[in-house]
Amino acid sequence: MNRKTGYIAFGLLALLVAAMGLATWTEHKLDSRHAFKLFYNSLWFSVLWFIMTITACYYILSRRLYRRLSVALLHGSLLLILAGAMTTRLTGRTGQIHLRENKPLSSFADDRGSVSTLPFSLILKSFRIEYYPGTSSPSNYISIVEVKDASSEPSVHEISMNHILNYRGYRFYQASFDEDMRGSVLSVNHDSWGIGLSYSGYFLLFFSMLIVLFDRKERFRFLLKKLSSKASKVAIISIMAFSAKDAYAQDFTPEQCALWGRVWVEYNGRICPLQTVANDFTVKLTGKDRYKDYSAEEVFLGWLFRPEKWRYEPMFEVKSAELQQLTGRKGFASLADFADKNGYDKLEPYYREIYSGGKQDAQLKEVAKTSDKMHLIEMLLDGSLLKIFPMTGNDGRLQWMSPDMRFPAQADSSEVLFATHFLHLYHEAIGSADADMYLSKLQAFQQKKAGKYLPSSMRLETELLYNRLHIFSWMFKFCLTVGFICLFFFILSTMRNRTYQIAERIFHILLWLFFAAVTLGLGLRTYISGSIPVSNGYETMLLLSWLSLLTGLLARRYSLLIVVFSFLLSGFTLLVAHIGSMSPHITPLMPVLQSPLLNIHVLLIMVSYGLCGFMALNGITALTVNAFIKDGEYLDRMKEISELFMYPATFLMGAGIFVGAIWANISWGRYWGWDPKEVWALITFLLMSFTFHSKSIKFFRTPVVYHIFTLIILLSVLMTYFGVNYILGGMHSYGG
């Protein structure tokens, strides 16, 4: 009877998973209204959840699983979350209130189609838009409202995109505004009980998952101990080696890199080819314009599209003994070396000392420099370095957008769709002819939207040439080397009281060549910028270098010592300029809605995705080996490896979903809205949960079935990450 009850409970859960998947497809084919009517808001959908929950509770009680603390708390947290969701649905109210300046309003339009009365009134005093400095991009929308309540004195409050008004259980969020800037639309939420129950469930879930991981009686600790044996370590290492064997294969051909290098981007207040950004990015990370055999474009594109591979490249120089001990590396460390086994930044303890304002020693300066490099990588990965989509702003002016920015309200929906999905479409097309096609579409898009504002083709070719020559990055080495050789000959000629005419002629010729090279570099830079390069310290050093060489040329006949000084002074000034250019000032345009909770949500989900990919790869390897070599022991061991990773993968997925729910509730007043991406994340989480019930679902004990199921989970992950973005749409269809 118990086993039958278990199969019924899991059968109902599987039915719910299928129903939710069908609902997202219905929303795609029809619209959200039909999806909510036929599924999410329907009576049968609620009844199905209720019956499944009651059946699961009966099964838990009949199996006396409540005697296992971690299991009891885990399932209890899920019950609390479901209870909170049902309470919100039955008692919660949401809607919108449209305020006009100096007109009191004490009611709002309920989402259920009725008008709800507020126990107080709101008066809009003013509305304004704040912009990022020096741009036409809005950074915030702010409503100043006055609350009049018979039970208290009137009070004035500010409501903005990241600052809500919470008054007597009613929460107000900035949603929209009137074109004349004298009206504001606020979202309203009133949920006295549901949020509390749901939040209690979330926190209990986090707590119970930690207990499961640390409970010595649970299977995770058993697997962890068993797989720490030498034989299992070899198995794990072999899988990791298999997964990484092509980690640094060339993903991008020279032709593709050249095409990317010609893409226009707004950078440091001007429009330039992306090659310039790639150069600065690579120099910032490595101190050079290349890394091993990789060009700057390959490094840039590698981090952008293959961060899971590049994070293991030793690109970060570690000099201090303490940091070498911290990372376990000498000389150079990878980004992965700065994260502990739980994914936390090992440099975190140093940050407080850095930002305290006190005197910093060499080690703290090294930490700060490394942190800047990490931040630069984050800026690339979140898209803020890629302002490659020109759009007409709300004020009619052209502005360049990155995929993570808020696009103008009047922007064409197809253009916004292209901009938000371009990177992911290209990512999928890497290695095929479609990749070049997408780049061509991007260039055509840029020409269409900003053709008359783009630099000329001659200026493009000039900047590409300037970037390829890297004149100032190698000239200081030549100048200093030749300068010291020239100094040696000057000392030698002085000691021997003789002149080495051939050597002097060679030095004069080199002086002319170096002067010509620096002049070429300054000329190219002047043409690119449209003005004489004296706008900052770096350019001042370049000009000083040029003047030093010019002085040497004009006075070369007076003394070889002048030539020596010319070389050395030019070399040292170029060296200073080179060192300065290793820290290019790239200022990110941070979205106003960015929140630590959102960052945590994305991090948790993405780590879970990565673990799912690892388990799928492990499964493919196991099934492939099993097809040729029938080794049951090997197959079992591979299953145990996947089981071990299933625990953190599932718990991170669950934590990510519910952290995202908390962030959504704080940001716009609802913690669950049945958006397609939310739904598919929940589907993935529920599919993962099946694998923990092998005692109830017998066939999950079979290694082959388990490995196949990990592939099904990966398909669900791919649907969550890619399918929603490119097929289903929804609020989260922005690329993950």
XYZ file of C-alpha atoms in Angstrom:
736
model
C 0.000 0.000 0.000
C 2.801 2.401 0.914
C 4.585 1.749 -2.370
C 1.375 2.327 -4.343
C 0.798 5.588 -2.491
C 4.312 6.672 -3.359
C 3.814 5.901 -7.026
C 0.516 7.807 -6.992
C 2.164 10.853 -5.392
C 5.034 10.884 -7.854
C 2.666 10.164 -10.719
C 0.650 13.240 -9.783
C 3.865 15.255 -9.535
C 4.875 14.064 -13.006
C 1.429 15.093 -14.245
C 1.951 18.555 -12.774
C 5.318 18.820 -14.495
C 3.709 17.896 -17.825
C 0.854 20.357 -17.229
C 3.242 23.225 -16.496
C 5.274 22.453 -19.597
C 2.083 22.400 -21.664
C 1.000 25.678 -20.091
C 4.173 27.441 -21.217
C 3.658 26.128 -24.742
C 0.038 27.307 -24.661
C 1.216 30.759 -23.628
C 3.645 30.759 -26.541
C 1.073 29.646 -29.101
C -1.837 31.728 -27.766
C -1.157 34.245 -25.012
C -0.766 34.618 -21.242
C -4.503 35.050 -20.723
C -5.248 31.607 -22.153
C -2.409 30.003 -20.175
C -3.736 31.412 -16.900
C -7.321 30.602 -17.740
C -6.680 27.020 -18.843
C -3.929 26.164 -16.370
C -2.544 28.393 -13.636
C -5.816 29.956 -12.455
C -8.013 26.954 -13.225
C -9.734 24.936 -10.528
C -8.379 21.603 -11.755
C -4.767 22.851 -11.533
C -5.217 23.879 -7.896
C -7.030 20.632 -7.087
C -4.217 18.630 -8.669
C -1.648 20.419 -6.492
C -3.826 19.845 -3.435
C -4.331 16.111 -4.078
C -0.642 15.620 -4.796
C 0.268 17.403 -1.560
C -2.189 15.373 0.546
C -1.005 12.116 -1.028
C 2.631 13.015 -0.419
C 1.897 13.890 3.219
C 0.124 10.572 3.741
C 3.050 8.722 2.178
C 5.586 10.556 4.384
C 3.596 9.766 7.511
C 3.016 6.124 6.551
C 6.735 5.626 5.925
C 7.540 7.436 9.190
C 10.006 9.641 7.376
C 9.359 12.340 9.954
C 11.816 10.523 12.209
C 14.629 11.755 9.942
C 15.005 15.398 10.962
C 16.514 16.685 7.736
C 13.898 14.940 5.567
C 11.060 16.155 7.793
C 12.275 19.772 7.692
C 12.886 19.668 3.944
C 9.408 18.426 3.105
C 7.889 20.667 5.769
C 9.466 23.703 4.108
C 7.914 22.737 0.780
C 4.517 22.427 2.473
C 4.938 25.907 3.966
C 5.820 27.345 0.554
C 2.748 25.751 -1.023
C 0.582 26.978 1.863
C 1.935 30.486 1.413
C 1.236 30.384 -2.316
C -2.335 29.238 -1.731
C -2.855 31.918 0.928
C -1.562 34.598 -1.438
C -3.896 33.359 -4.130
C -6.936 33.387 -1.827
C -6.309 36.535 0.220
C -3.706 38.624 -1.588
C -4.616 41.634 -3.719
C -2.572 43.251 -6.464
C -3.294 46.042 -8.878
C -2.280 49.515 -10.002
C -2.973 53.048 -8.914
C -2.651 55.964 -11.324
C -1.749 59.200 -9.564
C -1.851 62.704 -11.000
C -0.158 65.652 -9.373
C -1.954 67.078 -6.324
C -5.019 64.862 -6.789
C -5.694 62.583 -3.782
C -6.681 59.000 -4.517
C -7.744 56.289 -2.058
C -8.539 53.349 -4.346
C -6.781 51.208 -6.908
C -7.733 48.974 -9.819
C -7.550 45.343 -8.689
C -6.072 42.778 -11.086
C -9.285 40.801 -10.609
C -11.223 43.565 -12.342
C -12.677 45.303 -9.303
C -11.846 48.515 -7.447
C -10.289 48.180 -3.987
C -10.392 50.918 -1.365
C -7.309 52.025 0.557
C -7.586 52.981 4.262
C -5.640 56.146 3.423
C -5.093 58.419 0.430
C -2.073 59.129 -1.746
C -1.169 62.447 -3.377
C 1.527 62.712 -6.040
C 3.642 65.762 -5.250
C 6.125 65.361 -8.119
C 7.665 62.910 -10.541
C 11.134 63.028 -12.084
C 13.574 60.950 -14.094
C 17.234 60.710 -13.167
C 19.832 60.025 -15.870
C 23.277 58.540 -15.867
C 25.819 61.386 -15.868
C 26.604 62.597 -19.347
C 24.113 60.293 -21.063
C 20.457 60.252 -22.027
C 19.901 56.839 -20.421
C 17.485 56.897 -17.470
C 18.909 55.546 -14.245
C 15.830 55.922 -12.053
C 12.159 56.953 -11.975
C 11.143 58.700 -8.776
C 7.708 59.591 -7.421
C 7.339 61.840 -4.381
C 4.019 61.055 -2.704
C 2.207 62.301 0.366
C 0.237 59.851 2.503
C -2.819 61.211 4.319
C -4.220 58.958 7.006
C -6.922 59.868 9.538
C -5.026 57.939 12.219
C -1.727 59.830 11.839
C -0.056 62.984 10.574
C 0.521 63.349 6.801
C 3.895 62.035 5.666
C 5.950 62.381 2.468
C 7.689 59.391 0.911
C 9.907 58.652 -2.101
C 9.067 55.711 -4.355
C 11.619 54.689 -6.981
C 12.685 51.658 -8.956
C 14.651 50.267 -6.054
C 12.838 51.851 -3.131
C 9.250 50.847 -2.312
C 6.700 52.381 0.040
C 5.377 49.976 2.662
C 2.467 51.484 4.581
C -0.071 49.614 6.714
C 0.525 46.368 4.848
C 0.203 47.956 1.396
C 3.311 48.050 -0.741
C 3.729 50.466 -3.648
C 6.226 50.048 -6.489
C 7.194 52.441 -9.256
C 5.725 50.946 -12.440
C 5.248 53.648 -15.083
C 4.624 57.348 -15.612
C 2.699 59.750 -17.846
C 4.367 61.348 -20.835
C 3.728 64.839 -19.486
C 5.745 63.909 -16.353
C 2.818 64.929 -14.129
C 1.449 61.473 -13.483
C 2.822 58.231 -12.071
C 1.589 54.630 -12.135
C 2.335 52.543 -9.053
C 1.903 48.804 -8.588
C 0.038 47.901 -5.409
C 0.367 44.703 -3.390
C -1.454 43.698 -0.221
C -0.656 40.231 1.116
C -0.728 40.094 4.891
C -0.330 36.344 5.367
C 0.917 34.693 2.190
C 4.289 36.416 2.066
C 5.065 35.543 5.673
C 4.228 31.865 5.151
C 6.190 31.702 1.897
C 9.244 33.427 3.366
C 9.145 31.070 6.345
C 9.122 28.187 3.901
C 12.064 29.634 1.948
C 14.260 30.051 4.999
C 13.298 26.638 6.361
C 14.183 25.179 2.957
C 17.653 26.759 3.023
C 18.203 25.497 6.558
C 16.978 21.962 5.842
C 19.131 21.662 2.710
C 22.209 22.501 4.759
C 21.235 19.846 7.300
C 20.884 17.246 4.535
C 24.403 18.043 3.334
C 25.933 17.815 6.804
C 23.835 15.006 8.282
C 26.085 11.950 8.636
C 23.071 9.652 8.363
C 22.084 10.934 4.931
C 23.339 9.533 1.635
C 25.284 12.641 0.607
C 27.817 12.162 3.400
C 27.977 8.442 2.618
C 28.743 9.130 -1.042
C 31.224 11.843 -0.147
C 33.131 9.471 2.101
C 32.964 6.565 -0.330
C 34.029 8.576 -3.357
C 36.994 10.024 -1.509
C 38.753 6.731 -2.105
C 41.610 6.653 -4.576
C 39.758 4.592 -7.176
C 36.816 6.960 -7.256
C 39.083 9.976 -7.434
C 40.628 8.494 -10.540
C 37.151 8.080 -12.020
C 36.236 11.688 -11.249
C 39.507 12.993 -12.621
C 39.057 10.965 -15.798
C 35.628 12.499 -16.346
C 36.922 15.996 -15.682
C 39.773 15.396 -18.082
C 37.314 14.151 -20.677
C 35.186 17.253 -20.219
C 38.171 19.570 -20.430
C 40.215 17.927 -23.155
C 39.005 20.462 -25.719
C 38.837 23.308 -23.237
C 41.254 25.491 -25.123
C 40.529 24.421 -28.649
C 40.237 27.369 -30.961
C 36.563 28.352 -31.000
C 37.082 31.383 -33.215
C 38.869 31.552 -36.538
C 41.064 34.556 -37.424
C 38.380 35.606 -39.895
C 35.694 35.603 -37.194
C 37.957 37.570 -34.851
C 38.566 40.101 -37.615
C 34.823 40.473 -38.165
C 34.220 40.987 -34.450
C 37.052 43.509 -34.355
C 35.210 45.670 -36.895
C 31.973 45.804 -34.887
C 31.263 49.318 -33.591
C 30.922 49.866 -29.847
C 30.538 52.897 -27.609
C 33.549 52.909 -25.328
C 34.948 55.631 -23.077
C 32.587 58.185 -24.566
C 33.349 57.508 -28.221
C 32.436 55.082 -30.987
C 35.263 52.708 -31.835
C 35.828 49.199 -33.226
C 35.426 46.402 -30.714
C 39.048 45.471 -31.338
C 39.986 48.478 -29.186
C 37.942 47.196 -26.261
C 39.428 43.716 -26.713
C 42.951 45.172 -26.625
C 42.298 47.139 -23.445
C 40.615 44.121 -21.863
C 43.551 41.820 -22.619
C 46.183 44.357 -21.569
C 44.315 44.937 -18.325
C 44.265 41.207 -17.526
C 47.720 40.179 -18.720
C 49.806 43.337 -19.193
C 50.208 42.402 -22.860
C 48.120 42.717 -25.984
C 48.252 38.935 -26.448
C 47.986 35.900 -24.200
C 50.102 32.912 -25.229
C 49.106 32.316 -28.862
C 45.753 34.049 -28.476
C 45.082 37.455 -29.952
C 43.250 40.110 -27.944
C 40.041 39.334 -29.850
C 40.354 35.627 -29.036
C 40.857 36.389 -25.342
C 37.910 38.788 -25.327
C 35.577 36.432 -27.206
C 36.786 33.475 -25.171
C 35.807 35.131 -21.894
C 32.546 36.330 -23.404
C 31.361 33.026 -24.852
C 33.492 30.391 -23.099
C 33.981 31.658 -19.521
C 33.657 28.117 -18.149
C 36.929 27.308 -19.952
C 38.857 30.551 -19.533
C 38.277 30.714 -15.790
C 40.886 27.952 -15.490
C 43.549 29.822 -17.474
C 46.406 31.130 -15.242
C 46.165 34.778 -16.282
C 46.447 36.463 -12.880
C 49.957 37.121 -11.650
C 50.393 36.405 -7.934
C 53.541 37.796 -6.370
C 53.029 37.805 -2.606
C 53.716 34.598 -0.711
C 50.369 34.834 1.095
C 48.380 35.016 -2.120
C 50.423 32.177 -3.574
C 49.546 30.093 -0.539
C 45.911 31.192 -0.775
C 45.580 30.135 -4.413
C 47.952 27.202 -4.286
C 49.790 28.660 -7.277
C 53.169 30.242 -7.842
C 53.647 32.851 -10.505
C 50.214 32.842 -12.116
C 46.770 31.732 -10.969
C 43.427 31.288 -12.691
C 40.143 32.903 -11.765
C 38.997 29.528 -10.412
C 41.963 29.488 -8.011
C 40.535 32.536 -6.213
C 37.323 30.689 -5.313
C 37.046 28.189 -2.485
C 35.267 24.853 -2.753
C 31.937 26.563 -2.046
C 32.474 29.150 -4.770
C 33.184 32.066 -2.405
C 35.850 34.645 -3.224
C 39.004 33.906 -1.240
C 39.939 37.579 -1.375
C 36.813 38.636 0.533
C 38.633 39.094 3.907
C 41.008 41.608 2.304
C 38.339 43.883 0.863
C 37.426 45.506 4.181
C 41.029 46.524 4.704
C 41.223 47.889 1.179
C 38.091 50.013 1.495
C 38.840 51.182 5.023
C 40.909 54.040 3.615
C 44.002 53.136 5.566
C 47.510 52.742 4.232
C 47.809 49.760 1.931
C 50.846 47.525 1.728
C 52.067 45.791 -1.426
C 49.888 42.764 -0.785
C 46.675 44.774 -0.469
C 47.553 46.679 -3.623
C 47.993 43.353 -5.389
C 44.601 42.208 -4.085
C 43.000 45.455 -5.283
C 44.548 45.048 -8.728
C 43.338 41.443 -8.931
C 39.876 42.509 -7.794
C 39.795 45.115 -10.577
C 40.583 42.407 -13.109
C 37.807 40.223 -11.744
C 35.409 43.144 -11.940
C 36.414 43.756 -15.547
C 35.558 40.135 -16.373
C 32.215 40.532 -14.590
C 31.509 43.632 -16.681
C 32.162 41.661 -19.856
C 30.012 38.725 -18.766
C 27.064 40.871 -17.723
C 27.239 42.709 -21.057
C 28.013 46.195 -19.770
C 31.156 46.418 -21.928
C 29.165 45.663 -25.073
C 27.287 48.831 -25.952
C 26.911 47.697 -29.560
C 23.229 48.396 -30.243
C 22.426 51.976 -31.344
C 18.867 52.983 -30.414
C 16.900 56.213 -30.572
C 16.336 57.351 -27.006
C 13.168 58.709 -25.443
C 14.464 62.224 -26.075
C 15.060 61.486 -29.767
C 18.826 61.251 -29.383
C 20.908 58.273 -30.435
C 22.276 56.200 -27.609
C 24.287 53.001 -27.616
C 22.866 50.145 -25.586
C 24.302 46.966 -24.143
C 22.130 43.828 -23.817
C 21.693 44.373 -20.060
C 20.344 47.951 -20.390
C 16.745 49.130 -20.388
C 15.821 49.820 -24.005
C 13.866 52.954 -24.962
C 10.103 52.631 -24.599
C 9.457 53.545 -28.227
C 12.087 51.160 -29.610
C 10.855 48.720 -32.229
C 10.058 45.389 -30.553
C 11.841 43.386 -33.269
C 14.975 45.492 -32.812
C 14.859 45.040 -29.044
C 14.368 41.316 -29.555
C 17.410 41.204 -31.824
C 19.528 43.190 -29.369
C 18.576 41.160 -26.302
C 19.022 37.799 -28.010
C 21.962 38.479 -30.318
C 24.748 37.243 -28.032
C 22.927 34.018 -27.233
C 22.054 33.379 -30.857
C 25.669 33.891 -31.832
C 26.786 31.678 -28.942
C 24.674 28.843 -30.269
C 25.948 29.392 -33.819
C 29.674 29.321 -32.992
C 31.405 26.932 -35.346
C 28.787 27.231 -38.072
C 28.202 29.556 -41.013
C 25.339 31.157 -39.100
C 27.850 32.879 -36.819
C 29.116 35.105 -39.639
C 25.535 35.699 -40.705
C 24.600 37.028 -37.268
C 27.633 39.327 -37.243
C 26.665 40.648 -40.652
C 23.173 41.338 -39.338
C 24.648 43.214 -36.389
C 26.795 45.377 -38.672
C 23.792 46.043 -40.909
C 21.766 46.956 -37.806
C 24.449 49.417 -36.687
C 24.630 50.964 -40.151
C 20.851 51.312 -40.339
C 20.414 52.900 -36.905
C 23.575 55.001 -36.661
C 25.042 55.203 -40.163
C 25.455 58.972 -40.263
C 27.062 59.005 -36.801
C 29.561 56.202 -37.416
C 33.215 57.022 -38.100
C 34.322 56.759 -41.714
C 35.690 53.562 -43.180
C 39.091 55.262 -43.350
C 38.968 55.999 -39.633
C 37.940 52.398 -38.967
C 40.886 51.045 -40.951
C 43.181 53.535 -39.233
C 42.154 52.429 -35.775
C 42.444 48.764 -36.723
C 45.948 49.454 -38.011
C 46.794 51.368 -34.837
C 45.613 48.447 -32.722
C 47.498 45.892 -34.797
C 50.778 47.810 -34.710
C 50.767 48.313 -30.908
C 53.530 50.815 -31.523
C 53.782 52.184 -28.010
C 53.652 48.802 -26.313
C 56.908 47.619 -27.904
C 58.686 50.910 -28.597
C 59.752 51.416 -24.970
C 61.597 48.064 -25.061
C 63.480 49.033 -28.206
C 64.247 52.538 -26.942
C 65.563 51.324 -23.594
C 67.555 48.464 -25.120
C 69.174 50.634 -27.771
C 69.635 53.422 -25.218
C 71.657 51.214 -22.867
C 73.717 49.819 -25.758
C 74.352 53.368 -26.925
C 75.359 54.293 -23.366
C 77.846 51.405 -23.377
C 79.408 52.671 -26.592
C 79.559 56.219 -25.198
C 81.387 54.969 -22.089
C 83.669 52.808 -24.219
C 84.502 55.653 -26.623
C 85.160 57.988 -23.693
C 87.499 55.511 -21.958
C 89.386 54.741 -25.153
C 89.210 58.316 -26.406
C 88.135 57.196 -29.841
C 85.037 57.444 -32.018
C 83.057 54.487 -33.347
C 81.595 56.129 -36.446
C 79.813 53.069 -37.804
C 78.092 52.474 -34.458
C 77.103 56.141 -34.231
C 75.613 56.055 -37.726
C 73.613 52.964 -36.782
C 72.326 54.743 -33.664
C 71.375 57.795 -35.740
C 69.504 55.617 -38.197
C 67.702 53.864 -35.325
C 66.883 57.273 -33.853
C 65.234 58.275 -37.128
C 63.343 54.960 -37.303
C 62.106 55.245 -33.719
C 61.099 58.856 -34.263
C 59.208 57.838 -37.398
C 57.460 55.019 -35.512
C 56.379 57.252 -32.628
C 55.313 59.956 -35.082
C 53.245 57.373 -36.953
C 51.644 56.248 -33.714
C 50.800 59.797 -32.654
C 49.552 60.599 -36.139
C 47.256 57.587 -36.174
C 46.031 58.445 -32.684
C 45.416 62.059 -33.678
C 43.414 61.035 -36.746
C 41.381 58.523 -34.755
C 40.512 60.932 -31.934
C 40.144 63.998 -34.155
C 42.366 66.081 -31.887
C 45.993 66.372 -30.779
C 46.621 63.630 -28.200
C 47.206 65.678 -25.056
C 43.948 64.966 -23.245
C 45.315 62.768 -20.438
C 48.465 61.605 -18.690
C 48.990 58.691 -21.037
C 48.951 60.897 -24.120
C 51.172 63.444 -22.397
C 53.790 60.732 -21.912
C 53.539 59.827 -25.595
C 54.069 63.422 -26.592
C 57.049 63.717 -24.227
C 58.564 60.612 -25.791
C 58.159 62.101 -29.257
C 59.748 65.382 -28.146
C 62.672 63.474 -26.627
C 63.378 61.714 -29.892
C 62.950 64.958 -31.819
C 65.453 66.665 -29.536
C 67.905 63.844 -30.082
C 67.555 64.179 -33.834
C 68.072 67.938 -33.818
C 71.098 67.779 -31.491
C 72.554 64.397 -32.499
C 75.701 65.920 -34.031
C 76.771 67.622 -30.804
C 77.330 64.531 -28.707
C 76.513 60.863 -28.613
C 75.411 61.445 -25.027
C 72.431 63.470 -26.305
C 71.429 60.520 -28.428
C 71.760 58.272 -25.362
C 69.503 60.544 -23.340
C 67.066 60.745 -26.221
C 66.683 56.976 -26.349
C 66.529 56.502 -22.582
C 64.156 59.382 -21.847
C 61.865 58.325 -24.656
C 61.989 54.718 -23.479
C 61.222 55.535 -19.859
C 58.337 57.873 -20.726
C 56.877 55.195 -22.996
C 57.334 52.692 -20.173
C 55.371 54.947 -17.822
C 52.669 55.316 -20.466
C 52.620 51.562 -20.973
C 52.232 50.887 -17.272
C 49.450 53.454 -17.137
C 47.634 51.812 -20.040
C 47.535 48.541 -18.121
C 44.719 50.028 -16.031
C 42.292 51.497 -18.576
C 39.388 53.276 -16.967
C 36.331 51.337 -18.144
C 33.288 52.580 -16.262
C 30.329 50.195 -16.171
C 26.803 51.392 -16.686
C 25.095 49.580 -13.820
C 21.318 49.017 -14.134
C 19.400 50.731 -11.391
C 17.574 47.518 -10.554
C 20.718 45.563 -9.886
C 20.489 43.977 -6.488
C 22.729 41.663 -4.437
C 19.806 39.251 -4.321
C 19.628 39.219 -8.108
C 23.360 38.524 -8.329
C 23.032 35.683 -5.828
C 20.035 34.305 -7.712
C 21.905 34.230 -11.031
C 25.043 32.771 -9.424
C 23.156 29.944 -7.716
C 21.213 29.062 -10.845
C 24.253 29.141 -13.111
C 26.332 26.957 -10.791
C 23.460 24.494 -10.711
C 23.314 24.562 -14.507
C 27.027 23.793 -14.619
C 26.631 20.824 -12.288
C 23.764 19.528 -14.419
C 26.015 19.721 -17.458
C 28.718 17.822 -15.589
C 26.277 15.079 -14.579
C 25.005 14.801 -18.146
C 28.570 14.514 -19.435
C 29.255 11.912 -16.769
C 26.148 10.023 -17.893
C 27.085 10.158 -21.567
C 30.557 8.856 -20.753
C 29.174 6.046 -18.603
C 26.631 4.987 -21.219
C 29.253 5.138 -23.979
C 31.731 3.013 -22.021
C 28.947 0.591 -21.104
C 28.047 0.193 -24.773
C 31.499 -1.211 -25.514
C 32.639 -2.625 -22.188
C 30.079 -4.224 -19.913
C 31.449 -3.228 -16.538
C 28.723 -3.033 -13.905
C 31.079 -1.841 -11.178
C 32.272 1.068 -13.317
C 28.678 1.967 -14.192
C 27.682 1.953 -10.520
C 30.628 4.143 -9.560
C 29.742 6.650 -12.274
C 26.159 6.716 -11.002
C 27.406 7.473 -7.499
C 29.426 10.383 -8.873
C 26.289 11.822 -10.462
C 24.347 11.202 -7.262
C 26.942 13.134 -5.305
C 26.674 16.124 -7.623
C 22.891 15.899 -7.729
C 22.676 17.093 -4.115
C 24.367 20.496 -4.556
C 22.871 20.880 -8.047
C 19.332 20.423 -6.752
C 19.801 22.488 -3.637
C 21.441 25.331 -5.542
C 18.617 25.249 -8.070
C 16.021 25.389 -5.297
C 17.875 28.126 -3.441
C 18.313 30.090 -6.673
C 14.604 29.861 -7.498
C 13.500 31.076 -4.106
C 16.169 33.796 -3.778
C 14.889 34.986 -7.146
C 11.365 34.915 -5.770
C 12.378 37.076 -2.808
C 14.154 39.526 -5.113
C 11.131 39.675 -7.420
C 8.859 40.356 -4.460
C 11.104 43.160 -3.276
C 11.490 44.590 -6.771
C 7.969 44.542 -8.163
C 5.657 43.076 -5.578
C 5.141 39.466 -6.537
C 7.255 36.455 -5.728
C 5.746 34.158 -8.320
C 4.057 35.074 -11.583
C 4.138 31.848 -13.635
C 6.525 33.410 -16.118
C 7.788 30.705 -18.555
C 11.312 30.849 -17.169
C 10.069 30.570 -13.603
C 7.933 27.616 -14.603
C 10.731 25.771 -16.381
C 13.126 26.392 -13.498
C 10.519 24.819 -11.217
C 10.108 21.911 -13.654
C 13.867 21.336 -13.588
C 13.873 21.449 -9.790
C 11.021 18.929 -9.572
C 12.696 16.601 -12.071
C 15.834 16.691 -9.948
C 13.793 15.814 -6.870
C 12.704 12.511 -8.446
C 16.268 11.187 -8.298
C 16.335 11.331 -4.476
C 13.469 8.860 -4.137
C 15.028 5.652 -5.428
C 13.558 3.771 -2.470
C 10.092 4.764 -3.625
C 10.737 4.740 -7.386
C 12.567 1.478 -7.867
C 13.906 1.966 -11.392
C 16.035 4.938 -10.284
C 18.316 2.391 -8.626
C 19.357 1.199 -12.082
C 22.510 3.057 -13.203
C 21.504 3.182 -16.876
C 18.109 4.713 -16.017
C 19.736 7.205 -13.657
C 22.239 8.333 -16.292
C 19.507 8.692 -18.909
C 17.474 10.771 -16.466
C 20.419 13.150 -15.965
C 20.240 13.792 -19.712
C 16.513 14.554 -19.370
C 17.356 17.020 -16.596
C 19.928 18.659 -18.852
C 17.301 19.003 -21.586
C 15.079 20.760 -19.060
C 17.976 23.061 -18.159
C 18.512 23.830 -21.835
C 14.818 24.560 -22.185
C 14.989 26.864 -19.166
C 18.055 28.676 -20.418
C 17.664 28.667 -24.201
C 14.136 27.539 -24.977
C 12.472 30.287 -22.979
C 14.777 32.911 -24.458
C 14.315 31.999 -28.088
C 11.000 30.145 -28.253
C 8.613 30.788 -25.378
C 9.449 34.399 -24.490
C 8.302 36.053 -21.277
C 9.732 38.521 -18.786
C 12.920 36.482 -18.377
C 13.621 35.945 -22.067
C 16.784 37.992 -21.994
C 19.360 35.315 -22.014
C 19.417 33.577 -18.665
